[in-house]
């Protein structure tokens, strides 16, 4: 049985959190041994309860049970769907069933279409407009469109009375923090890398909208005392911390001295060239973070992306396979272009045996991306003396490109 | 310690086999919980020993130890390198070291370049020509070029006295058969699926050369009593069996009634459409083999390819993700095109939420391949009544295309 937490966030606002340690691949894509939580919120008012988002369908029964602990199901008046992705909306059909389809679902107009398409249900639905306010039992709810975080349907809700911003995916993270809140700094520090990973993996393709939406929220001049996302920690000690973190990730801000090194090595041969790269970078004081595809290990795609977003530079070692780029590194580059796509310098090492990759083939992998290629060093087999020199020159160019 | 077997194959020919159960990803790509063997052969003659291929570098010390059990290292006169891929040539530097660089390496001219590039060693080398014969201690060795199985360097050796064809990768397979030989039919039946997987995964890109090279060998009118590959079973009871099996795989011969179904489903929604496909096919008597990418499992790429090569038809379910094809299914299609690329009918299901894939996007995934697209059925979310009809029509088209 997964861990379920029900707690009062503030006054009449409750959190219902379930810790999912069963999902191996979030979105069927990202390996998450760290797990993920789904947070739903319930606001109790004199005119009924307002439910904000729910849990994944696998936890629908547990969800209803948790909801019963804070509200009478007959009192649920509104269900706010901030974002229709099924990790939040999956329990909605069950919730509608147990509430006799009485509550009105509030959301972006697109949410109505998606609820119908995903679940074949047609609840009472009321589309909310950007910045629209409603009052329920004296509590003012203000809906804020935050498009492309990470679907076109995404909205947030601001509860003015409590200064709570309910943000669904925005400001969320992977991981199962042992606390519900950001009160413990040690928990926060442990959790931050999982936030970075979540943002890049899930929202990365639209990361410019992270910056835009944060600027939009800031421009509203609302007093945000608590940021309550649908994954991970609730931020009440220092909500600014997660907003700033998201802003940095959204703008791909580099951590000084961090270089991502990712490569394939089928039989340890390309690894020899990559060792020269790593030694060269470390000798210059850089911290290299290494991910590989070898006969013993396959890098976690989502972790590579997480280490790319705040790298100062990236080095990629591409094996040649069937006279083409090694498939998993090609996939990795594709994801880097789709999810990270930042103005970071990139050094390519290409190891080949009987067939060298053309420079065009390699360059095309990055076509129409913002990455800045600084050099492509092709090495036949293990690096010989002249190759070592060319690799070192490549590292030199990369370092100069960072420091420029 | 891995299992090592040393045995007399026939008269003066010995096999040295090591069972590698440590490699998780062969070629850093294919998941092989079934393991793989490396088989080296040693021919003892009155004029010294001839070694054919060796083992992966991780087993170099074990290899030398095994070799010592059948030959005095000072007697090694020739080392035949049928194929320079490091799973066979990796122990060559060690072998050259312990034999004091005395033996002459025989191989395709490209092998010399690759040995130098991979290991930085320059052994005595003699390039052999296609169909060239040499006599060592009265034993006639005939070298046969079998290009593109699966590199340009690949050759085989025919030992006329014993009717033995040493073929390196050709006629090999994944798996750790409990016997050395094909004597036990139960072992052979257990082993055959791993042969199919090996061929498609490793050699698939050049599969037309499997057919060409088998026809070449047949045209030589040599009496092949034993097929001795560098992976898996030695075929002495029925060598024709593995040659025919390879021919069938090389020509992508379908198994009657087999349909491969491969799809992604992030939250179980596309799975509903795929269930309709599977039910429809089963109702018509087809045997569906299903591989998926979900939150709980990631299909093994190499196993999907193995089930594609002998399928009569293929159904692929593509989720839409960031308004593009789901990355792992896109990779899977890329590998199907690169490794299987056969005239088999393909039905595509595309599930989308807020953004449908264009037909062009889907078709481009198969561009310049031999696959025959029979239909693309796009479904928004879970299948509604009209979608169910369209899916059934798609299945109908697929079935008609098979039976045509």
PDB file of C-alpha atoms in Angstrom, chain A residues 284-381:
ATOM      1  CA  UNK A 284      41.184  22.847 -15.600  1.00  0.00           C
ATOM      2  CA  UNK A 285      38.998  22.724 -12.506  1.00  0.00           C
ATOM      3  CA  UNK A 286      35.738  21.644 -14.099  1.00  0.00           C
ATOM      4  CA  UNK A 287      33.389  19.209 -12.409  1.00  0.00           C
ATOM      5  CA  UNK A 288      32.432  16.546 -14.933  1.00  0.00           C
ATOM      6  CA  UNK A 289      29.203  14.604 -14.574  1.00  0.00           C
ATOM      7  CA  UNK A 290      29.363  11.407 -16.617  1.00  0.00           C
ATOM      8  CA  UNK A 291      26.576   9.291 -18.099  1.00  0.00           C
ATOM      9  CA  UNK A 292      27.221   6.315 -20.367  1.00  0.00           C
ATOM     10  CA  UNK A 293      25.747   3.646 -22.564  1.00  0.00           C
ATOM     11  CA  UNK A 294      27.968   0.579 -22.271  1.00  0.00           C
ATOM     12  CA  UNK A 295      27.668  -3.197 -22.113  1.00  0.00           C
ATOM     13  CA  UNK A 296      27.025  -2.883 -18.364  1.00  0.00           C
ATOM     14  CA  UNK A 297      24.868   0.227 -18.016  1.00  0.00           C
ATOM     15  CA  UNK A 298      22.377   2.393 -19.852  1.00  0.00           C
ATOM     16  CA  UNK A 299      22.231   6.018 -18.792  1.00  0.00           C
ATOM     17  CA  UNK A 300      18.861   7.203 -17.497  1.00  0.00           C
ATOM     18  CA  UNK A 301      17.641   9.589 -20.205  1.00  0.00           C
ATOM     19  CA  UNK A 302      15.866  11.815 -17.714  1.00  0.00           C
ATOM     20  CA  UNK A 303      18.932  12.125 -15.490  1.00  0.00           C
ATOM     21  CA  UNK A 304      21.107  13.107 -18.436  1.00  0.00           C
ATOM     22  CA  UNK A 305      18.669  15.895 -19.318  1.00  0.00           C
ATOM     23  CA  UNK A 306      18.683  17.049 -15.684  1.00  0.00           C
ATOM     24  CA  UNK A 307      22.464  17.312 -15.795  1.00  0.00           C
ATOM     25  CA  UNK A 308      22.376  19.092 -19.147  1.00  0.00           C
ATOM     26  CA  UNK A 309      20.120  21.990 -18.198  1.00  0.00           C
ATOM     27  CA  UNK A 310      22.550  23.533 -15.711  1.00  0.00           C
ATOM     28  CA  UNK A 311      25.796  22.448 -17.362  1.00  0.00           C
ATOM     29  CA  UNK A 312      28.183  25.066 -18.647  1.00  0.00           C
ATOM     30  CA  UNK A 313      29.076  22.813 -21.543  1.00  0.00           C
ATOM     31  CA  UNK A 314      28.349  19.363 -22.925  1.00  0.00           C
ATOM     32  CA  UNK A 315      30.631  16.694 -24.380  1.00  0.00           C
ATOM     33  CA  UNK A 316      29.029  13.866 -26.350  1.00  0.00           C
ATOM     34  CA  UNK A 317      30.829  10.724 -27.472  1.00  0.00           C
ATOM     35  CA  UNK A 318      29.081   9.091 -30.427  1.00  0.00           C
ATOM     36  CA  UNK A 319      30.035   5.560 -31.431  1.00  0.00           C
ATOM     37  CA  UNK A 320      29.606   4.644 -35.070  1.00  0.00           C
ATOM     38  CA  UNK A 321      27.260   1.722 -35.582  1.00  0.00           C
ATOM     39  CA  UNK A 322      26.163   0.302 -38.946  1.00  0.00           C
ATOM     40  CA  UNK A 323      27.914   3.375 -40.420  1.00  0.00           C
ATOM     41  CA  UNK A 324      25.485   5.642 -38.524  1.00  0.00           C
ATOM     42  CA  UNK A 325      25.353   7.310 -35.100  1.00  0.00           C
ATOM     43  CA  UNK A 326      24.843   4.842 -32.240  1.00  0.00           C
ATOM     44  CA  UNK A 327      21.059   4.772 -31.767  1.00  0.00           C
ATOM     45  CA  UNK A 328      20.839   5.509 -28.034  1.00  0.00           C
ATOM     46  CA  UNK A 329      23.179   8.493 -28.257  1.00  0.00           C
ATOM     47  CA  UNK A 330      21.205   9.743 -31.246  1.00  0.00           C
ATOM     48  CA  UNK A 331      18.045   9.461 -29.125  1.00  0.00           C
ATOM     49  CA  UNK A 332      19.828  11.258 -26.292  1.00  0.00           C
ATOM     50  CA  UNK A 333      20.809  14.126 -28.617  1.00  0.00           C
ATOM     51  CA  UNK A 334      17.253  14.310 -29.938  1.00  0.00           C
ATOM     52  CA  UNK A 335      15.970  14.649 -26.353  1.00  0.00           C
ATOM     53  CA  UNK A 336      18.648  17.223 -25.524  1.00  0.00           C
ATOM     54  CA  UNK A 337      17.501  19.272 -28.507  1.00  0.00           C
ATOM     55  CA  UNK A 338      13.819  18.852 -27.634  1.00  0.00           C
ATOM     56  CA  UNK A 339      14.018  19.332 -23.883  1.00  0.00           C
ATOM     57  CA  UNK A 340      17.111  21.419 -23.127  1.00  0.00           C
ATOM     58  CA  UNK A 341      17.928  23.302 -26.355  1.00  0.00           C
ATOM     59  CA  UNK A 342      20.105  25.983 -24.801  1.00  0.00           C
ATOM     60  CA  UNK A 343      23.013  28.106 -25.950  1.00  0.00           C
ATOM     61  CA  UNK A 344      25.637  25.840 -24.466  1.00  0.00           C
ATOM     62  CA  UNK A 345      28.878  24.843 -26.174  1.00  0.00           C
ATOM     63  CA  UNK A 346      29.049  21.221 -27.311  1.00  0.00           C
ATOM     64  CA  UNK A 347      32.124  19.139 -28.125  1.00  0.00           C
ATOM     65  CA  UNK A 348      31.582  15.959 -30.132  1.00  0.00           C
ATOM     66  CA  UNK A 349      33.876  12.942 -30.115  1.00  0.00           C
ATOM     67  CA  UNK A 350      33.098  10.365 -32.810  1.00  0.00           C
ATOM     68  CA  UNK A 351      34.757   6.979 -32.618  1.00  0.00           C
ATOM     69  CA  UNK A 352      34.638   4.772 -35.687  1.00  0.00           C
ATOM     70  CA  UNK A 353      36.084   1.536 -36.997  1.00  0.00           C
ATOM     71  CA  UNK A 354      35.509   0.878 -40.664  1.00  0.00           C
ATOM     72  CA  UNK A 355      33.290   3.884 -41.413  1.00  0.00           C
ATOM     73  CA  UNK A 356      33.626   7.450 -40.183  1.00  0.00           C
ATOM     74  CA  UNK A 357      30.522   9.559 -39.617  1.00  0.00           C
ATOM     75  CA  UNK A 358      30.406  12.537 -41.931  1.00  0.00           C
ATOM     76  CA  UNK A 359      30.489  15.934 -40.243  1.00  0.00           C
ATOM     77  CA  UNK A 360      27.136  16.676 -41.862  1.00  0.00           C
ATOM     78  CA  UNK A 361      25.573  13.619 -40.254  1.00  0.00           C
ATOM     79  CA  UNK A 362      26.757  14.786 -36.859  1.00  0.00           C
ATOM     80  CA  UNK A 363      25.780  18.411 -37.394  1.00  0.00           C
ATOM     81  CA  UNK A 364      22.317  17.397 -38.593  1.00  0.00           C
ATOM     82  CA  UNK A 365      21.649  15.808 -35.212  1.00  0.00           C
ATOM     83  CA  UNK A 366      21.710  19.328 -33.773  1.00  0.00           C
ATOM     84  CA  UNK A 367      20.059  21.102 -36.672  1.00  0.00           C
ATOM     85  CA  UNK A 368      17.861  24.062 -35.753  1.00  0.00           C
ATOM     86  CA  UNK A 369      18.923  23.827 -32.115  1.00  0.00           C
ATOM     87  CA  UNK A 370      20.514  26.539 -29.992  1.00  0.00           C
ATOM     88  CA  UNK A 371      23.519  24.406 -29.036  1.00  0.00           C
ATOM     89  CA  UNK A 372      26.855  25.771 -30.240  1.00  0.00           C
ATOM     90  CA  UNK A 373      29.107  23.099 -31.718  1.00  0.00           C
ATOM     91  CA  UNK A 374      32.734  23.944 -30.971  1.00  0.00           C
ATOM     92  CA  UNK A 375      34.465  20.930 -32.512  1.00  0.00           C
ATOM     93  CA  UNK A 376      33.959  17.425 -33.871  1.00  0.00           C
ATOM     94  CA  UNK A 377      36.912  15.133 -33.201  1.00  0.00           C
ATOM     95  CA  UNK A 378      36.778  11.865 -35.139  1.00  0.00           C
ATOM     96  CA  UNK A 379      38.953   9.066 -33.826  1.00  0.00           C
ATOM     97  CA  UNK A 380      39.505   5.728 -35.507  1.00  0.00           C
ATOM     98  CA  UNK A 381      39.445   3.165 -32.729  1.00  0.00           C
TER      99      UNK A 381
END
